[in-house]
Amino acid sequence: MLAQVHSCAVIGLDGIIVAVEVDVASGIPAFSVVGLGDAAVQESRERVRSAVRNSGMSFPMRRITANLAPADLRKAGPAYDLPIALGLLIATDQLDADTRDAVFVGELGLDGTLRHTDGILPMAAVARAHGITTMYLPAEDAAEAALIEGLRIMPVHSLRELIEHLSGERTIRPYEGRIGFTPTLPTVSVDFADVRGQEHVKRALEVAAAGGHNLLMSGPPGSGKTMLARALHSILPPLSFAEALEVTKIYSVAGQLPRDTPLIRERPFCAPHHTISTAGLVGGGSRVRPGMISLAHRGILFLDELPEFGHRLEVLRQPLEDRIVTLSRAHGSITYPAAFMLIAAQNPCPCGWHGDPERTCTCSPLLVSRYQRRISGPLLDRIDIHVEAPRVNYDKLSNQLPAESSAVVRERVAAARQRQIERLRGHPRCHGNADLGPAEIRAFCTPDNAGQALLKAAVQRLNLSARSYHRVLRLARTIADLAGAEQVAAVHVAEAIQYRPRQGE
């Protein structure tokens, strides 16, 4: 007898409906799972066998074939355990149930209990988009699925509980909790008021936060670069609900969504170590997962000791431009979002004291040159703001006068971003000034006459590339937004130009 149950697969960040067909026929006893499944899918045979028996049902000693359609789509993970077990019970007449308007996902334990499954949010979204009304899933994942409105969520604790529900012996109550959303301010680990000195760096961080620009800090060890990067997180505006759903979907697919946090409410702050692999940074692996740059989507990717990352940095070129990362494999391509702010820090040389007025650098000129060339020119050209973070002297460190807090700075940043949102209505591709394309730059970033004259002189003297020219204009637009100015003026262009590195640096 043949039975069919609906389930879901996740490709990239998108869910796809999968038809799980189970056929039970006479012949030599065997249990086969076909449909291009990975090792976890193939191992479902043993989990299903034990779960069915330990749930009080009989496992037939017949020829069983489970097909996951479409057959040309790669399937990964243990989410098909529950639909395979359910289809087996229906095909052997141990259960009479109408499953046409429902989708089933979940990993089975050997005792029949349902365990957490990754990627629930995109699965729920695709089920709703296909007109499916009900979703049966592990009980601990119900809150995550409930983020999708219009879908009846049925939290299941075990296979036995589901059998009794479908046979009418008992009723599983639909999940009724709905997560209310209110903008959440970031958890402050380092406040701007805690940072002594480095006023010009804090100003650069404010500009970066206001427009979503990339920033590179250079300075000796102990000058506060890491502390400043963590303080930046405290001045970013809260996530909107749409942004929170985007981030949550990424973490769900990556298997990094905390069990007690069905919705990510704060902007991510990701700080990978420089020994991270290329696949860990941009995504990939045998079972393709989002990398660190996608986990930092709508937040901050902080790369400390930037030159130590070496050649792996070159994979950031396309994501920094396009705000997405495309992973191409023999079986197809997967695209993940990567709209992150790159905040990087570096020492000027291996010993860290090159150019310091009080300490002597022990590195040879050749060693300094090699160290600085670890970061390619094209990558540096994609970083909007370059700023020096010199050593802080005693007078500034011991200063007890109150400094400006993150809350005050965050208000200015939020006001600047609101101006950008209002200006960019009708431009869905642009979320801020850092996303402006050539057409938007011409429309919104043209300086006044004095500003144009200053920019012309800067292009000639600093030998700016076309990319750098556009980045200066975007930066000037952000500085004008912080000042509440409608027109980009010479003073805004002048500040933007000072954040560009001089030729030869």
Coordinates of C-alpha atoms in Angstrom, one line a residue:
M1 CA 0.0 0.0 0.0
L2 CA 1.2 3.5 -0.7
A3 CA 0.9 6.6 1.6
Q4 CA 2.0 10.2 1.1
V5 CA 2.9 12.8 3.7
H6 CA 4.1 16.3 3.2
S7 CA 7.4 17.6 4.8
C8 CA 9.8 20.4 4.1
A9 CA 13.4 20.8 3.0
V10 CA 15.6 23.9 3.4
I11 CA 17.8 25.1 0.5
G12 CA 19.8 28.2 1.4
L13 CA 17.3 30.2 3.4
D14 CA 14.3 29.0 1.5
G15 CA 11.9 26.2 2.4
I16 CA 10.7 23.7 -0.2
I17 CA 7.8 21.3 0.1
V18 CA 8.8 17.7 0.0
A19 CA 6.4 14.8 -0.7
V20 CA 7.3 11.8 1.4
E21 CA 6.0 8.7 -0.3
V22 CA 6.1 5.4 1.6
D23 CA 5.3 2.1 -0.3
V24 CA 5.0 -1.3 1.6
A25 CA 5.1 -4.3 -0.7
S26 CA 5.7 -8.0 -0.4
G27 CA 9.1 -9.4 -1.0
I28 CA 12.4 -9.8 0.8
P29 CA 12.3 -7.6 3.9
A30 CA 14.2 -4.3 3.3
F31 CA 13.9 -0.7 4.1
S32 CA 15.2 1.8 1.5
V33 CA 15.1 5.6 1.5
V34 CA 15.6 7.2 -1.9
G35 CA 15.4 10.7 -3.1
L36 CA 19.0 12.0 -2.9
G37 CA 19.3 12.1 0.9
D38 CA 22.5 12.5 2.8
A39 CA 23.9 10.3 5.6
A40 CA 21.5 11.7 8.2
V41 CA 18.5 10.9 5.9
Q42 CA 19.7 7.4 5.3
E43 CA 20.2 6.8 9.0
S44 CA 16.6 7.7 9.6
R45 CA 15.7 4.0 8.8
E46 CA 17.1 2.9 12.1
R47 CA 15.6 5.7 14.0
V48 CA 12.2 5.1 12.5
R49 CA 12.4 1.4 13.1
S50 CA 13.1 1.8 16.8
A51 CA 10.7 4.7 17.3
V52 CA 7.8 2.8 15.7
R53 CA 8.4 -0.2 17.9
N54 CA 8.9 1.8 21.1
S55 CA 5.7 3.7 20.4
G56 CA 3.6 0.5 20.7
M57 CA 3.2 -0.1 16.9
S58 CA 4.5 -3.0 14.8
F59 CA 7.2 -2.6 12.2
P60 CA 6.4 -4.7 9.1
M61 CA 8.9 -7.3 7.9
R62 CA 8.2 -6.4 4.3
R63 CA 9.8 -4.5 1.5
I64 CA 9.6 -0.8 2.4
T65 CA 10.5 2.1 0.1
A66 CA 10.4 5.7 1.2
N67 CA 10.8 8.3 -1.6
L68 CA 11.5 12.0 -0.9
A69 CA 10.2 13.9 -3.9
P70 CA 11.4 15.8 -5.9
A71 CA 14.1 13.2 -6.3
D72 CA 16.6 15.6 -7.9
L73 CA 16.7 17.9 -4.8
R74 CA 19.4 17.1 -2.2
K75 CA 17.9 16.4 1.2
A76 CA 19.8 16.8 4.4
G77 CA 19.2 16.4 8.1
P78 CA 16.9 14.3 10.3
A79 CA 13.7 16.4 9.7
Y80 CA 12.2 13.6 7.6
D81 CA 12.0 11.0 10.5
L82 CA 8.5 12.0 11.5
P83 CA 6.9 12.0 8.1
I84 CA 8.6 8.7 7.1
A85 CA 7.3 7.0 10.3
L86 CA 3.8 8.5 9.8
G87 CA 3.7 7.4 6.2
L88 CA 4.8 3.9 7.2
L89 CA 2.0 3.6 9.7
I90 CA -0.6 4.8 7.2
A91 CA 0.7 2.5 4.5
T92 CA 0.4 -0.5 6.8
D93 CA -3.1 0.4 7.9
Q94 CA -2.1 0.9 11.5
L95 CA -3.3 4.5 11.3
D96 CA -6.1 6.1 9.3
A97 CA -5.5 9.8 9.0
D98 CA -6.1 12.6 6.5
T99 CA -2.8 14.5 6.1
R100 CA -3.4 16.4 2.9
D101 CA -3.5 19.9 4.5
A102 CA -0.7 19.3 7.0
V103 CA 3.1 19.2 6.9
F104 CA 5.2 17.1 9.3
V105 CA 8.8 17.7 10.4
G106 CA 10.9 16.4 13.2
E107 CA 13.8 14.2 14.3
L108 CA 12.8 11.0 16.2
G109 CA 14.6 9.6 19.2
L110 CA 14.8 5.8 19.5
D111 CA 12.0 6.0 22.1
G112 CA 9.8 8.0 19.8
T113 CA 10.3 11.4 21.3
L114 CA 10.6 14.4 18.9
R115 CA 13.7 16.5 19.1
H116 CA 14.7 20.0 18.0
T117 CA 15.0 20.5 14.2
D118 CA 17.0 23.3 12.5
G119 CA 15.4 25.5 9.9
I120 CA 11.8 25.5 11.3
L121 CA 11.2 29.2 10.4
P122 CA 11.7 28.9 6.6
M123 CA 9.8 25.6 6.7
A124 CA 6.8 27.2 8.3
A125 CA 7.0 30.1 5.8
V126 CA 6.9 27.9 2.8
A127 CA 4.1 25.8 4.2
R128 CA 2.0 28.9 4.7
A129 CA 2.9 30.1 1.2
H130 CA 1.6 26.8 -0.3
G131 CA -1.7 27.1 1.4
I132 CA -1.0 24.4 4.0
T133 CA -3.0 25.1 7.1
T134 CA -1.4 22.9 9.8
M135 CA 2.2 22.1 10.8
Y136 CA 3.1 19.3 13.2
L137 CA 6.6 19.7 14.7
P138 CA 8.6 19.2 17.9
A139 CA 7.1 21.0 20.8
E140 CA 10.2 22.9 21.6
D141 CA 10.2 24.5 18.1
A142 CA 6.5 25.6 18.3
A143 CA 7.4 29.2 19.3
E144 CA 9.7 29.7 16.4
A145 CA 7.1 28.4 13.9
A146 CA 4.5 30.7 15.5
L147 CA 6.3 33.7 14.1
I148 CA 4.5 32.9 10.8
E149 CA 0.9 34.1 11.0
G150 CA -2.0 32.1 9.5
L151 CA -0.5 28.6 10.3
R152 CA -1.9 26.3 12.9
I153 CA 1.0 25.0 14.9
M154 CA 0.7 21.6 16.6
P155 CA 3.4 20.9 19.2
V156 CA 4.2 17.2 19.3
H157 CA 6.2 15.6 22.1
S158 CA 6.4 12.0 20.8
L159 CA 5.3 9.8 17.9
R160 CA 2.9 8.0 20.2
E161 CA 1.2 11.3 21.1
L162 CA 0.8 12.1 17.4
I163 CA -0.7 8.7 16.7
E164 CA -3.3 9.1 19.4
H165 CA -4.1 12.5 18.2
L166 CA -4.6 11.5 14.5
S167 CA -6.6 8.4 15.6
G168 CA -8.9 10.5 17.8
E169 CA -7.9 9.0 21.1
R170 CA -6.6 12.3 22.5
T171 CA -6.2 15.9 21.3
I172 CA -3.1 17.9 20.8
R173 CA -3.9 21.5 21.5
P174 CA -2.6 24.0 18.9
Y175 CA 0.1 26.3 20.1
E176 CA -1.5 29.6 21.0
G177 CA 1.4 31.7 22.1
R178 CA 2.4 34.6 19.8
I179 CA 5.5 36.6 20.2
G180 CA 4.9 40.3 20.6
F181 CA 7.6 42.4 19.1
T182 CA 8.9 45.7 20.5
P183 CA 12.2 47.3 19.4
T184 CA 14.9 46.1 21.8
L185 CA 17.9 48.2 22.6
P186 CA 21.3 46.4 22.5
T187 CA 22.7 44.9 25.6
V188 CA 25.6 47.3 26.5
S189 CA 28.8 45.6 27.3
V190 CA 30.9 48.7 26.6
D191 CA 29.4 52.2 26.8
F192 CA 30.9 55.1 24.9
A193 CA 31.2 56.8 28.2
D194 CA 33.6 54.1 29.3
V195 CA 36.1 54.9 26.5
R196 CA 38.6 57.6 27.5
G197 CA 40.2 59.6 24.8
Q198 CA 40.0 58.6 21.1
E199 CA 37.4 61.2 20.4
H200 CA 38.1 61.3 16.7
V201 CA 37.7 57.5 16.5
K202 CA 34.4 57.7 18.4
R203 CA 33.2 60.3 15.9
A204 CA 34.2 57.9 13.0
L205 CA 32.3 55.1 14.7
E206 CA 29.2 57.3 15.0
V207 CA 29.4 58.1 11.3
A208 CA 29.8 54.4 10.4
A209 CA 26.8 53.5 12.6
A210 CA 24.6 56.2 11.1
G211 CA 25.1 55.0 7.5
G212 CA 26.1 51.4 7.9
H213 CA 29.7 52.0 6.6
N214 CA 32.7 49.8 6.9
L215 CA 35.6 51.0 9.1
L216 CA 39.2 50.1 9.7
M217 CA 41.1 51.2 12.9
S218 CA 44.9 51.2 12.9
G219 CA 47.0 51.7 16.0
P220 CA 49.4 50.1 18.5
P221 CA 48.5 47.4 21.0
G222 CA 46.4 48.6 23.9
S223 CA 45.0 51.7 22.2
G224 CA 41.5 50.5 22.7
K225 CA 40.6 49.3 19.2
T226 CA 38.7 46.2 20.4
M227 CA 36.9 48.2 23.1
L228 CA 35.8 50.8 20.6
A229 CA 34.5 48.1 18.3
R230 CA 32.4 46.6 21.1
A231 CA 31.2 50.1 22.0
L232 CA 29.9 50.5 18.5
H233 CA 27.3 47.8 19.1
S234 CA 25.8 50.0 21.8
I235 CA 24.9 52.9 19.5
L236 CA 23.2 50.9 16.7
P237 CA 19.5 51.4 16.4
P238 CA 17.2 48.4 17.3
L239 CA 16.2 45.8 14.7
S240 CA 12.9 46.2 13.0
F241 CA 10.6 43.2 13.0
A242 CA 11.4 42.5 9.3
E243 CA 15.1 42.6 10.0
A244 CA 14.7 40.4 13.1
L245 CA 12.9 37.8 11.0
E246 CA 15.8 37.9 8.5
V247 CA 18.4 37.4 11.2
T248 CA 16.3 34.7 12.9
K249 CA 15.9 32.7 9.7
I250 CA 19.7 32.7 9.2
Y251 CA 20.4 31.5 12.8
S252 CA 17.7 28.9 12.5
V253 CA 19.1 27.4 9.3
A254 CA 22.6 27.5 10.8
G255 CA 21.5 25.7 13.9
Q256 CA 22.6 28.5 16.1
L257 CA 19.2 29.8 17.3
P258 CA 19.1 29.6 21.1
R259 CA 16.4 27.2 22.4
D260 CA 14.9 29.9 24.6
T261 CA 15.1 32.6 22.0
P262 CA 12.7 31.9 19.1
L263 CA 13.3 35.5 17.7
I264 CA 16.6 37.3 17.5
R265 CA 15.9 40.8 18.8
E266 CA 19.4 42.4 18.9
R267 CA 21.8 43.2 16.1
P268 CA 24.4 40.5 15.8
F269 CA 28.0 41.1 16.8
C270 CA 30.3 38.4 15.3
A271 CA 34.0 38.4 16.1
P272 CA 35.7 35.3 14.6
H273 CA 39.3 34.4 15.4
H274 CA 41.8 34.9 12.6
T275 CA 42.3 31.1 12.3
I276 CA 38.7 30.7 11.0
S277 CA 38.5 28.7 7.7
T278 CA 37.2 30.2 4.5
A279 CA 34.0 28.0 4.8
G280 CA 33.5 29.2 8.3
L281 CA 33.8 32.8 7.2
V282 CA 31.6 32.9 4.1
G283 CA 29.7 29.6 4.4
G284 CA 29.9 26.2 2.8
G285 CA 31.1 22.8 4.0
S286 CA 29.9 19.3 3.0
R287 CA 26.4 20.3 4.2
V288 CA 26.3 24.0 3.1
R289 CA 25.6 26.3 6.1
P290 CA 25.7 30.1 6.5
G291 CA 29.1 31.5 7.4
M292 CA 30.1 34.2 9.8
I293 CA 29.4 37.0 7.4
S294 CA 25.8 35.9 7.1
L295 CA 25.5 35.4 10.8
A296 CA 26.5 39.1 11.1
H297 CA 23.7 40.1 8.7
R298 CA 22.2 43.5 9.9
G299 CA 24.9 43.7 12.5
I300 CA 28.6 43.9 12.9
L301 CA 31.4 41.6 11.7
F302 CA 34.5 42.5 13.8
L303 CA 37.8 41.3 12.4
D304 CA 40.6 41.9 15.0
E305 CA 44.2 41.6 13.9
L306 CA 43.0 42.0 10.3
P307 CA 46.3 41.2 8.5
E308 CA 46.4 37.8 10.3
F309 CA 43.4 36.6 8.3
G310 CA 45.7 36.7 5.2
H311 CA 44.3 35.5 1.8
R312 CA 40.9 34.5 3.3
L313 CA 40.0 38.2 3.3
E314 CA 39.7 38.2 -0.5
V315 CA 36.5 36.3 -0.3
L316 CA 34.9 39.4 1.3
R317 CA 35.2 41.5 -1.8
Q318 CA 31.9 40.4 -3.4
P319 CA 29.8 40.3 -0.2
L320 CA 31.0 43.9 0.7
E321 CA 29.8 45.1 -2.7
D322 CA 26.6 43.1 -3.3
R323 CA 25.5 42.5 0.3
I324 CA 25.0 38.8 -0.5
V325 CA 27.3 35.8 -0.8
T326 CA 26.7 33.1 -3.5
L327 CA 28.2 29.7 -2.9
S328 CA 28.5 27.6 -6.1
R329 CA 28.8 23.9 -5.9
A330 CA 28.5 21.1 -8.5
H331 CA 24.9 20.4 -7.5
G332 CA 23.8 24.1 -7.6
S333 CA 24.2 27.6 -6.1
I334 CA 23.0 28.9 -2.8
T335 CA 22.8 32.6 -1.9
Y336 CA 22.8 33.9 1.6
P337 CA 22.3 37.5 2.7
A338 CA 25.4 39.3 4.0
A339 CA 24.5 43.0 4.7
F340 CA 26.9 43.5 7.6
M341 CA 29.1 46.3 8.8
L342 CA 32.7 45.3 8.6
I343 CA 34.7 46.8 11.5
A344 CA 38.3 45.8 11.4
A345 CA 41.4 46.6 13.6
Q346 CA 45.1 46.2 12.8
N347 CA 48.5 47.0 14.2
P348 CA 50.8 49.0 12.0
C349 CA 53.5 46.3 12.0
P350 CA 54.1 42.8 13.6
C351 CA 55.5 44.3 16.8
G352 CA 52.8 47.0 16.8
W353 CA 54.9 50.1 17.4
H354 CA 55.7 51.4 13.9
G355 CA 55.2 55.1 13.8
D356 CA 54.8 55.5 17.6
P357 CA 56.5 58.6 18.9
E358 CA 57.6 57.1 22.2
R359 CA 58.4 53.4 21.5
T360 CA 60.8 52.1 19.0
C361 CA 59.7 49.7 16.3
T362 CA 61.8 46.5 16.2
C363 CA 60.6 45.5 12.7
S364 CA 62.7 46.0 9.6
P365 CA 61.2 48.1 6.8
L366 CA 60.8 45.0 4.6
L367 CA 58.9 43.2 7.4
V368 CA 56.6 46.3 7.9
S369 CA 56.0 46.4 4.1
R370 CA 55.2 42.7 3.9
Y371 CA 52.9 42.9 6.9
Q372 CA 50.9 45.8 5.5
R373 CA 50.6 44.2 2.1
R374 CA 48.7 41.2 3.6
I375 CA 45.6 43.3 3.0
S376 CA 45.0 43.9 -0.7
G377 CA 44.3 47.3 -2.2
P378 CA 41.0 46.3 -3.7
L379 CA 39.8 45.2 -0.2
L380 CA 41.0 48.4 1.5
D381 CA 39.2 50.3 -1.2
R382 CA 35.9 48.8 -0.1
I383 CA 36.3 50.1 3.4
D384 CA 34.7 53.5 3.7
I385 CA 36.4 54.8 6.8
H386 CA 40.1 54.5 7.7
V387 CA 41.1 56.0 11.1
E388 CA 44.1 56.0 13.3
A389 CA 43.8 55.0 17.0
P390 CA 47.0 56.2 18.7
R391 CA 48.1 55.3 22.2
V392 CA 46.1 57.2 24.9
N393 CA 48.2 59.3 27.3
Y394 CA 47.8 59.3 31.1
D395 CA 45.9 62.6 31.3
K396 CA 43.1 61.3 29.2
L397 CA 43.0 57.9 30.9
S398 CA 42.8 59.6 34.4
N399 CA 40.3 62.2 33.3
Q400 CA 37.2 61.9 35.6
L401 CA 34.9 64.3 33.6
P402 CA 31.8 62.5 32.3
A403 CA 31.9 61.5 28.7
E404 CA 29.0 61.3 26.2
S405 CA 27.1 58.1 26.7
S406 CA 26.0 55.5 24.1
A407 CA 22.3 56.4 24.6
V408 CA 23.0 60.0 23.6
V409 CA 25.0 59.0 20.5
R410 CA 22.4 56.4 19.6
E411 CA 19.7 59.0 19.4
R412 CA 21.7 60.9 16.8
V413 CA 22.4 57.7 14.9
A414 CA 18.7 56.7 14.9
A415 CA 17.6 60.2 13.7
A416 CA 20.1 60.0 10.8
R417 CA 18.9 56.5 9.8
Q418 CA 15.3 57.7 10.0
R419 CA 16.2 60.5 7.5
Q420 CA 17.7 57.8 5.2
I421 CA 14.6 55.6 5.5
E422 CA 12.3 58.5 4.5
R423 CA 14.6 59.6 1.6
L424 CA 14.9 56.0 0.3
R425 CA 11.2 55.1 0.2
G426 CA 10.6 53.6 -3.2
H427 CA 14.2 52.2 -3.3
P428 CA 13.8 48.8 -1.7
R429 CA 17.3 47.7 -2.5
C430 CA 18.8 50.5 -0.3
H431 CA 18.5 50.2 3.5
G432 CA 21.0 53.0 4.2
N433 CA 23.5 55.3 2.7
A434 CA 26.1 52.5 2.4
D435 CA 23.8 50.7 0.0
L436 CA 23.4 53.6 -2.4
G437 CA 24.1 52.8 -6.1
P438 CA 25.2 55.3 -8.8
A439 CA 21.7 56.4 -9.6
E440 CA 20.9 57.1 -5.9
I441 CA 24.2 58.9 -5.4
R442 CA 23.4 61.2 -8.3
A443 CA 20.0 61.9 -6.9
F444 CA 20.8 62.4 -3.2
C445 CA 24.6 63.0 -2.7
T446 CA 25.5 65.8 -5.1
P447 CA 27.5 68.4 -3.1
D448 CA 27.1 72.2 -3.4
N449 CA 29.6 74.1 -5.6
A450 CA 32.2 74.4 -2.9
G451 CA 31.9 70.8 -2.1
Q452 CA 32.3 69.8 -5.7
A453 CA 35.4 71.9 -6.0
L454 CA 36.9 70.3 -2.9
L455 CA 36.0 66.8 -4.1
K456 CA 37.7 67.5 -7.5
A457 CA 40.9 68.5 -5.8
A458 CA 40.8 65.4 -3.5
V459 CA 40.3 63.1 -6.5
Q460 CA 43.4 64.5 -8.2
R461 CA 45.7 64.7 -5.2
L462 CA 44.7 61.4 -3.6
N463 CA 44.3 59.6 -6.9
L464 CA 40.9 58.2 -5.8
S465 CA 39.4 55.3 -7.7
A466 CA 35.9 55.5 -9.1
R467 CA 34.8 53.3 -6.2
S468 CA 36.5 55.6 -3.6
Y469 CA 34.9 58.6 -5.2
H470 CA 31.4 57.1 -4.7
R471 CA 32.2 56.0 -1.2
V472 CA 33.3 59.6 -0.3
L473 CA 29.9 60.9 -1.6
R474 CA 28.0 58.2 0.4
L475 CA 30.0 59.1 3.5
A476 CA 29.4 62.8 3.0
R477 CA 25.7 62.2 2.7
T478 CA 25.8 60.3 6.1
I479 CA 27.7 63.2 7.7
A480 CA 25.1 65.6 6.4
D481 CA 22.3 63.4 7.8
L482 CA 23.9 63.5 11.2
A483 CA 24.0 67.3 11.0
G484 CA 20.4 67.4 9.8
A485 CA 21.4 69.1 6.5
E486 CA 19.4 68.6 3.3
Q487 CA 22.3 69.5 1.0
V488 CA 25.8 68.0 1.1
A489 CA 28.1 70.9 1.8
A490 CA 31.9 71.4 1.6
V491 CA 32.3 70.7 5.3
H492 CA 30.7 67.3 5.0
V493 CA 32.9 66.4 2.0
A494 CA 36.0 67.6 3.9
E495 CA 35.2 65.2 6.8
A496 CA 34.5 62.4 4.4
I497 CA 37.8 62.9 2.6
Q498 CA 39.8 62.7 5.8
Y499 CA 38.6 59.2 6.4
R500 CA 40.1 58.0 3.1
P501 CA 43.7 56.6 3.3
R502 CA 46.4 58.6 1.6
Q503 CA 48.1 57.1 -1.4
G504 CA 50.9 54.8 -0.4
E505 CA 49.4 54.0 3.1

